[in-house]
CSV table of C-alpha atoms in Angstrom, one decimal:
chain,number,residue,atom,x,y,z
M,1,UNK,CA,-1.8,-11.8,29.2
M,2,UNK,CA,0.8,-10.5,31.6
M,3,UNK,CA,-0.4,-8.3,34.4
M,4,UNK,CA,2.2,-5.5,35.3
M,5,UNK,CA,3.4,-5.9,38.8
M,6,UNK,CA,2.0,-3.3,41.1
M,7,UNK,CA,-0.7,-2.3,38.6
M,8,UNK,CA,-3.5,-3.2,41.0
M,9,UNK,CA,-5.0,-1.3,43.9
M,10,UNK,CA,-7.8,-1.3,46.4
M,11,UNK,CA,-10.1,1.7,46.5
M,12,UNK,CA,-12.9,1.8,48.9
M,13,UNK,CA,-12.8,-2.0,49.2
M,14,UNK,CA,-13.0,-2.4,45.4
M,15,UNK,CA,-10.2,-4.1,43.4
M,16,UNK,CA,-8.9,-2.4,40.3
M,17,UNK,CA,-6.5,-4.3,38.1
M,18,UNK,CA,-4.2,-3.1,35.3
M,19,UNK,CA,-3.4,0.3,34.0
M,20,UNK,CA,-7.0,0.8,32.6
M,21,UNK,CA,-8.3,0.3,36.2
M,22,UNK,CA,-10.4,-2.8,35.3
M,23,UNK,CA,-12.9,-3.2,38.0
M,24,UNK,CA,-13.4,-6.6,39.7
M,25,UNK,CA,-17.1,-7.4,40.2
M,26,UNK,CA,-19.4,-10.2,41.3
M,27,UNK,CA,-22.7,-10.4,39.5
M,28,UNK,CA,-25.7,-10.9,41.7
M,29,UNK,CA,-28.0,-13.6,40.2
M,30,UNK,CA,-31.2,-12.2,38.6
M,31,UNK,CA,-34.3,-13.7,37.1
M,32,UNK,CA,-34.9,-10.7,34.8
M,33,UNK,CA,-32.3,-10.9,32.0
M,34,UNK,CA,-33.5,-7.6,30.5
M,35,UNK,CA,-33.3,-5.8,33.8
M,36,UNK,CA,-30.5,-3.9,35.5
M,37,UNK,CA,-27.6,-6.2,36.4
M,38,UNK,CA,-26.7,-5.7,40.1
M,39,UNK,CA,-22.9,-6.1,40.8
M,40,UNK,CA,-20.9,-6.2,44.0
M,41,UNK,CA,-17.5,-4.5,44.0
M,42,UNK,CA,-16.6,-5.7,47.5
M,43,UNK,CA,-17.7,-9.3,47.0
M,44,UNK,CA,-15.5,-12.5,47.1
M,45,UNK,CA,-13.7,-11.7,43.9
M,46,UNK,CA,-12.4,-8.4,45.3
M,47,UNK,CA,-9.9,-10.4,47.3
M,48,UNK,CA,-7.9,-10.7,44.0
M,49,UNK,CA,-5.9,-7.6,44.8
M,50,UNK,CA,-4.8,-8.9,48.2
M,51,UNK,CA,-4.0,-12.3,46.6
M,52,UNK,CA,-1.8,-10.6,43.9
M,53,UNK,CA,0.0,-8.5,46.5
M,54,UNK,CA,0.6,-11.7,48.6
M,55,UNK,CA,2.0,-13.6,45.7
M,56,UNK,CA,4.5,-10.8,44.9
M,57,UNK,CA,5.5,-10.6,48.6
M,58,UNK,CA,6.1,-14.3,48.8
M,59,UNK,CA,8.1,-14.2,45.6
M,60,UNK,CA,10.4,-11.5,46.9
M,61,UNK,CA,10.8,-13.2,50.2
M,62,UNK,CA,12.5,-16.1,48.3
M,63,UNK,CA,15.5,-13.8,47.3
M,64,UNK,CA,17.8,-15.2,50.0
M,65,UNK,CA,17.0,-18.8,49.1
M,66,UNK,CA,17.5,-18.0,45.4
M,67,UNK,CA,20.9,-16.4,46.0
M,68,UNK,CA,21.9,-19.5,47.9
M,69,UNK,CA,20.7,-21.7,45.1
M,70,UNK,CA,22.7,-19.6,42.6
M,71,UNK,CA,25.8,-19.9,44.7
M,72,UNK,CA,25.4,-23.7,44.8
M,73,UNK,CA,25.0,-23.8,41.1
M,74,UNK,CA,28.1,-21.7,40.5
M,75,UNK,CA,30.1,-24.1,42.7
M,76,UNK,CA,29.3,-27.0,40.5
M,77,UNK,CA,31.1,-25.5,37.5
M,78,UNK,CA,34.9,-25.7,37.4
M,79,UNK,CA,36.9,-22.5,36.8
M,80,UNK,CA,37.8,-23.4,33.1
M,81,UNK,CA,34.1,-23.5,32.2
M,82,UNK,CA,34.3,-19.8,31.9
M,83,UNK,CA,31.1,-19.3,29.8
M,84,UNK,CA,28.8,-21.1,32.2
M,85,UNK,CA,30.3,-19.3,35.2
M,86,UNK,CA,30.0,-15.9,33.4
M,87,UNK,CA,26.3,-16.7,32.6
M,88,UNK,CA,25.6,-17.5,36.2
M,89,UNK,CA,27.5,-14.5,37.4
M,90,UNK,CA,25.3,-12.2,35.3
M,91,UNK,CA,22.0,-13.6,36.5
M,92,UNK,CA,19.7,-11.3,38.5
M,93,UNK,CA,16.9,-12.1,40.8
M,94,UNK,CA,13.9,-12.8,38.5
M,95,UNK,CA,10.8,-10.6,38.7
M,96,UNK,CA,7.5,-12.1,39.7
M,97,UNK,CA,5.0,-12.9,36.8
M,98,UNK,CA,1.3,-12.8,37.0
M,99,UNK,CA,-0.6,-14.3,34.1
M,100,UNK,CA,-4.3,-13.6,33.3
M,101,UNK,CA,-5.9,-16.1,31.0
M,102,UNK,CA,-9.0,-14.5,29.5
M,103,UNK,CA,-11.8,-17.0,29.2
M,104,UNK,CA,-14.6,-14.7,27.8
M,105,UNK,CA,-15.1,-11.1,26.8
M,106,UNK,CA,-18.0,-9.0,25.6
M,107,UNK,CA,-17.6,-5.6,24.1
M,108,UNK,CA,-21.2,-4.8,23.2
M,109,UNK,CA,-23.5,-7.0,25.4
M,110,UNK,CA,-24.8,-8.4,22.2
M,111,UNK,CA,-26.2,-5.0,21.4
M,112,UNK,CA,-28.9,-5.6,24.0
M,113,UNK,CA,-28.0,-2.3,25.8
M,114,UNK,CA,-27.8,1.1,24.3
M,115,UNK,CA,-24.7,1.9,26.4
M,116,UNK,CA,-23.2,-1.4,27.6
M,117,UNK,CA,-20.1,-1.6,29.7
M,118,UNK,CA,-17.5,-3.9,28.1
M,119,UNK,CA,-16.5,-6.8,30.4
M,120,UNK,CA,-14.4,-10.0,30.5
M,121,UNK,CA,-13.7,-13.0,32.7
M,122,UNK,CA,-10.2,-14.3,33.4
M,123,UNK,CA,-8.2,-16.7,35.6
M,124,UNK,CA,-5.3,-15.2,37.4
M,125,UNK,CA,-2.2,-17.3,38.3
M,126,UNK,CA,1.3,-16.8,39.6
M,127,UNK,CA,3.9,-18.2,37.1
M,128,UNK,CA,7.3,-19.2,38.4
M,129,UNK,CA,10.4,-18.2,36.4
M,130,UNK,CA,11.9,-20.8,34.0
M,131,UNK,CA,13.9,-23.6,35.7
M,132,UNK,CA,17.2,-22.1,34.3
M,133,UNK,CA,16.4,-18.9,36.2
M,134,UNK,CA,14.6,-20.1,39.3
M,135,UNK,CA,16.6,-23.3,40.3
M,136,UNK,CA,13.4,-24.7,41.6
M,137,UNK,CA,13.1,-22.1,44.4
M,138,UNK,CA,9.7,-20.7,43.4
M,139,UNK,CA,7.8,-23.9,42.3
M,140,UNK,CA,5.8,-24.1,45.5
M,141,UNK,CA,4.4,-20.6,44.9
M,142,UNK,CA,2.6,-21.6,41.6
M,143,UNK,CA,-1.0,-21.1,42.3
M,144,UNK,CA,-4.2,-19.7,40.7
M,145,UNK,CA,-6.4,-17.2,42.5
M,146,UNK,CA,-8.9,-18.8,44.9
M,147,UNK,CA,-11.5,-17.3,47.2
M,148,UNK,CA,-10.4,-19.4,50.1
M,149,UNK,CA,-7.7,-22.1,50.6
M,150,UNK,CA,-8.7,-25.4,49.1
M,151,UNK,CA,-11.3,-24.0,46.7
M,152,UNK,CA,-11.2,-24.4,43.0
M,153,UNK,CA,-9.5,-21.6,41.0
M,154,UNK,CA,-11.9,-18.6,40.7
M,155,UNK,CA,-12.9,-17.2,37.4
M,156,UNK,CA,-13.0,-13.4,37.9
M,157,UNK,CA,-15.3,-11.0,36.2
M,158,UNK,CA,-13.9,-7.5,35.4
M,159,UNK,CA,-15.4,-4.4,33.8
M,160,UNK,CA,-13.0,-3.3,31.1
M,161,UNK,CA,-11.8,0.3,31.7
M,162,UNK,CA,-15.2,1.4,33.1
M,163,UNK,CA,-16.3,4.9,32.7
M,164,UNK,CA,-16.7,6.9,35.9
M,165,UNK,CA,-20.4,7.1,35.1
M,166,UNK,CA,-20.9,3.4,34.2
M,167,UNK,CA,-23.3,2.9,37.1
M,168,UNK,CA,-25.3,6.1,36.8
M,169,UNK,CA,-28.1,7.2,34.6
M,170,UNK,CA,-26.9,9.4,31.7
M,171,UNK,CA,-28.3,12.9,31.9
M,172,UNK,CA,-30.7,14.1,29.3
M,173,UNK,CA,-28.7,16.1,26.7
M,174,UNK,CA,-29.6,19.5,25.6
M,175,UNK,CA,-30.3,20.2,21.9
M,176,UNK,CA,-26.8,19.6,20.4
M,177,UNK,CA,-25.1,22.5,18.9
M,178,UNK,CA,-24.3,22.3,15.2
M,179,UNK,CA,-20.7,23.6,15.4
M,180,UNK,CA,-19.1,20.8,17.3
M,181,UNK,CA,-20.8,18.2,15.2
M,182,UNK,CA,-19.9,19.8,11.9
M,183,UNK,CA,-16.3,20.2,13.1
M,184,UNK,CA,-16.1,16.5,13.5
M,185,UNK,CA,-17.7,15.9,10.1
M,186,UNK,CA,-15.3,18.2,8.3
M,187,UNK,CA,-12.4,16.5,10.2
M,188,UNK,CA,-13.7,13.2,8.7
M,189,UNK,CA,-13.5,14.7,5.3
M,190,UNK,CA,-9.9,15.7,5.8
M,191,UNK,CA,-10.4,19.4,6.6
M,192,UNK,CA,-8.0,21.1,9.0
M,193,UNK,CA,-10.4,21.4,11.9
M,194,UNK,CA,-8.8,19.1,14.3
M,195,UNK,CA,-7.5,19.7,17.8
M,196,UNK,CA,-3.8,19.9,18.3
M,197,UNK,CA,-3.7,17.1,20.8
M,198,UNK,CA,-5.2,13.6,20.0
M,199,UNK,CA,-5.1,12.1,23.5
M,200,UNK,CA,-7.4,9.2,22.7
M,201,UNK,CA,-5.0,7.9,20.0
M,202,UNK,CA,-2.0,7.9,22.5
M,203,UNK,CA,-1.9,4.2,23.1
M,204,UNK,CA,0.0,1.1,21.9
M,205,UNK,CA,-0.7,-2.6,22.0
M,206,UNK,CA,1.8,-4.7,23.7
M,207,UNK,CA,1.2,-8.5,23.6
M,208,UNK,CA,3.2,-11.6,24.1
M,209,UNK,CA,1.1,-14.3,22.6
M,210,UNK,CA,-0.6,-14.6,19.2
M,211,UNK,CA,-4.4,-14.9,19.6
M,212,UNK,CA,-5.3,-18.4,18.6
M,213,UNK,CA,-9.1,-18.1,18.9
M,214,UNK,CA,-10.6,-16.3,15.9
M,215,UNK,CA,-11.8,-12.9,16.9
M,216,UNK,CA,-13.2,-10.8,14.1
M,217,UNK,CA,-14.7,-7.4,13.7
M,218,UNK,CA,-17.1,-7.0,10.7
M,219,UNK,CA,-17.7,-3.4,10.0
M,220,UNK,CA,-19.6,-1.1,7.7
M,221,UNK,CA,-18.2,2.0,6.1
M,222,UNK,CA,-20.7,4.1,8.0
M,223,UNK,CA,-19.2,2.8,11.3
M,224,UNK,CA,-16.2,5.1,10.8
M,225,UNK,CA,-16.2,8.7,11.9
M,226,UNK,CA,-13.9,11.4,13.3
M,227,UNK,CA,-14.0,13.0,16.7
M,228,UNK,CA,-11.5,15.6,17.8
M,229,UNK,CA,-9.0,14.6,15.2
M,230,UNK,CA,-9.1,10.8,15.9
M,231,UNK,CA,-10.6,8.2,13.6
M,232,UNK,CA,-13.3,6.3,15.5
M,233,UNK,CA,-15.3,3.2,15.0
M,234,UNK,CA,-18.9,3.5,16.2
M,235,UNK,CA,-18.9,4.7,19.9
M,236,UNK,CA,-16.5,2.0,21.0
M,237,UNK,CA,-13.0,2.3,19.4
M,238,UNK,CA,-10.3,4.6,18.3
M,239,UNK,CA,-8.4,3.2,15.3
M,240,UNK,CA,-4.8,4.0,14.3
M,241,UNK,CA,-2.2,2.5,12.0
M,242,UNK,CA,1.4,3.3,10.9
M,243,UNK,CA,0.4,5.5,8.0
M,244,UNK,CA,0.3,9.3,8.0
M,245,UNK,CA,-3.3,9.5,6.7
M,246,UNK,CA,-6.1,8.2,8.9
M,247,UNK,CA,-8.3,5.2,8.0
M,248,UNK,CA,-11.2,7.7,8.0
M,249,UNK,CA,-9.8,9.6,5.1
M,250,UNK,CA,-9.6,6.4,3.1
M,251,UNK,CA,-13.2,5.6,3.9
M,252,UNK,CA,-14.2,9.1,2.7
M,253,UNK,CA,-12.5,8.6,-0.6
M,254,UNK,CA,-14.1,5.2,-1.0
M,255,UNK,CA,-17.6,6.6,-0.6
M,256,UNK,CA,-17.4,9.2,-3.3
M,257,UNK,CA,-19.8,7.4,-5.7
M,258,UNK,CA,-23.5,6.7,-5.5
M,259,UNK,CA,-23.1,2.9,-5.1
M,260,UNK,CA,-20.8,3.0,-2.1
M,261,UNK,CA,-22.6,6.0,-0.6
M,262,UNK,CA,-25.8,3.9,-0.7
M,263,UNK,CA,-24.2,0.8,0.7
M,264,UNK,CA,-22.1,2.5,3.4
M,265,UNK,CA,-24.6,1.6,6.2
M,266,UNK,CA,-26.0,-1.5,4.6
M,267,UNK,CA,-23.2,-4.1,4.1
M,268,UNK,CA,-20.2,-5.1,6.1
M,269,UNK,CA,-17.3,-4.1,3.8
M,270,UNK,CA,-14.3,-4.4,6.2
M,271,UNK,CA,-13.1,-7.3,8.3
M,272,UNK,CA,-10.5,-7.1,11.0
M,273,UNK,CA,-9.0,-10.3,12.6
M,274,UNK,CA,-7.3,-9.8,16.0
M,275,UNK,CA,-3.7,-10.9,16.4
M,276,UNK,CA,-3.1,-9.6,19.9
M,277,UNK,CA,-5.0,-8.2,22.8
M,278,UNK,CA,-3.8,-6.2,25.8
M,279,UNK,CA,-6.3,-5.4,28.7
M,280,UNK,CA,-3.7,-4.6,31.4
M,281,UNK,CA,-0.6,-2.7,30.3
M,282,UNK,CA,-2.0,0.5,28.8
M,283,UNK,CA,-4.4,3.1,30.0
M,284,UNK,CA,-6.4,2.5,26.9
M,285,UNK,CA,-6.9,-1.3,26.4
M,286,UNK,CA,-6.2,-2.3,22.8
M,287,UNK,CA,-6.3,-4.9,20.0
M,288,UNK,CA,-3.8,-5.4,17.3
M,289,UNK,CA,-5.6,-6.7,14.2
M,290,UNK,CA,-4.9,-7.5,10.6
M,291,UNK,CA,-7.2,-6.4,7.8
M,292,UNK,CA,-8.6,-9.4,5.9
M,293,UNK,CA,-9.5,-9.4,2.2
M,294,UNK,CA,-12.6,-7.2,1.9
M,295,UNK,CA,-15.7,-9.0,0.7
M,296,UNK,CA,-17.0,-6.0,-1.1
M,297,UNK,CA,-15.7,-4.6,-4.4
M,298,UNK,CA,-16.2,-1.2,-6.0
M,299,UNK,CA,-18.3,-0.9,-9.2
M,300,UNK,CA,-15.1,-1.3,-11.3
M,301,UNK,CA,-14.3,-4.7,-9.8
M,302,UNK,CA,-11.3,-3.5,-7.7
M,303,UNK,CA,-11.3,-3.9,-4.0
M,304,UNK,CA,-13.1,-1.1,-2.3
M,305,UNK,CA,-10.2,-0.5,0.1
M,306,UNK,CA,-6.6,-1.7,-0.5
M,307,UNK,CA,-6.1,-2.6,3.1
M,308,UNK,CA,-5.4,-6.3,2.9
M,309,UNK,CA,-2.9,-7.5,5.4
M,310,UNK,CA,-2.4,-4.0,6.9
M,311,UNK,CA,-2.1,-3.9,10.7
M,312,UNK,CA,-4.5,-1.7,12.6
M,313,UNK,CA,-4.7,-0.9,16.3
M,314,UNK,CA,-8.1,-0.5,18.1
M,315,UNK,CA,-8.3,1.2,21.4
M,316,UNK,CA,-11.3,0.5,23.6
M,317,UNK,CA,-13.2,3.6,24.7
M,318,UNK,CA,-16.0,3.4,27.3
M,319,UNK,CA,-17.4,6.9,27.4
M,320,UNK,CA,-21.1,6.3,27.0
M,321,UNK,CA,-21.6,9.8,25.6
M,322,UNK,CA,-19.6,8.8,22.5
M,323,UNK,CA,-22.5,6.6,21.3
M,324,UNK,CA,-24.7,9.7,21.2
M,325,UNK,CA,-22.1,11.7,19.2
M,326,UNK,CA,-21.6,8.8,16.8
M,327,UNK,CA,-25.4,8.6,16.2
M,328,UNK,CA,-25.5,12.2,15.3
M,329,UNK,CA,-22.3,12.1,13.2
M,330,UNK,CA,-23.6,9.1,11.3
M,331,UNK,CA,-26.8,10.9,10.2
M,332,UNK,CA,-24.8,14.0,9.1
M,333,UNK,CA,-22.2,12.0,7.2
M,334,UNK,CA,-24.8,9.9,5.4
M,335,UNK,CA,-26.5,13.1,4.1
M,336,UNK,CA,-23.2,14.7,3.0
M,337,UNK,CA,-22.1,11.5,1.3
M,338,UNK,CA,-25.2,11.4,-0.8
M,339,UNK,CA,-24.8,15.1,-1.7
M,340,UNK,CA,-21.2,14.7,-2.7
M,341,UNK,CA,-21.8,11.5,-4.6
M,342,UNK,CA,-24.7,13.0,-6.4
M,343,UNK,CA,-22.6,16.1,-7.3
M,344,UNK,CA,-19.8,13.8,-8.7
M,345,UNK,CA,-22.3,11.9,-10.8
M,346,UNK,CA,-23.9,15.1,-12.0
M,347,UNK,CA,-20.5,16.4,-13.1
M,348,UNK,CA,-19.8,13.2,-15.1
M,349,UNK,CA,-23.2,13.1,-16.8
M,350,UNK,CA,-23.5,16.8,-17.3
M,351,UNK,CA,-20.0,18.4,-17.4
M,352,UNK,CA,-21.5,21.7,-18.5
M,353,UNK,CA,-22.9,22.2,-15.0
M,354,UNK,CA,-19.4,22.6,-13.7
M,355,UNK,CA,-17.3,23.7,-16.7
M,356,UNK,CA,-19.8,25.7,-18.6
M,357,UNK,CA,-21.0,25.1,-22.2
M,358,UNK,CA,-18.4,24.2,-24.8
M,359,UNK,CA,-17.0,27.2,-26.6
């Protein structure tokens, strides 16, 4: 993944990298795997920000040498080789490139924690421009991040877009009011009770390389819910696509019979396979994924959801309070699904209930 130049900063000695402010940490060894994980934000890895700034500065200091190399290259082409000379004349000083190679990521902590903080590890390296652009001027700058000169490249641990409250105990919540929860429920069912602005969905996924390691998301129908007009997955993701209707509306339509209403929270009916991931270039980190053939079919034998090969975009959300809201919404939605499915079944078996006795 490419790291935008200048997207890192040091705050109180801590290093934040990328538009989502991914926090660089060093984990303190512990013997209690179920206990609280202590992390240092000013440990050895926090030097990453200074290293990144230093690489960019060294790159920019090579501008005079690059211009001299460009002039030398131009002089080697005779005047009648107009195309080559024009190509060289149009060249501009190349921008520095910082590449992060993600080696591991964990979005849920294996479900061991009720409110885990997503994290990942990565190797950071300066990448020189292609030979046709650099003329060999920058090759001596190629280097991976190290804690001190001569050390092996350092694998850095970062918290993915951490919530401001990630290191504090969540407050005990008052008895939730019914109105906000029901607003979200009716939003899921397609009613016009959404907010005008859907800020969580204002993200895009930019990526340069296709994901080669299989990364899949196996989901249940009950994992989808609406919050403030956005279609959500559990308490972790906001999901969008290029269609006008939201995925949540399709889920609602698919759970209108007794069978799917019963199985909504029992089987994994949807599978996403990641095609690209971007942890650095958007305020909301995201995944571009394709919908695989669903393993579950409706009672009539047709696919439960006709989403095969559709592209979806998942944005990572790290607000720990979303998990509480999802837990409440899931219970309410499950009850309403059963009520609606039972009503539909009753209407089919006993039409007189809805249309009155035949005349």
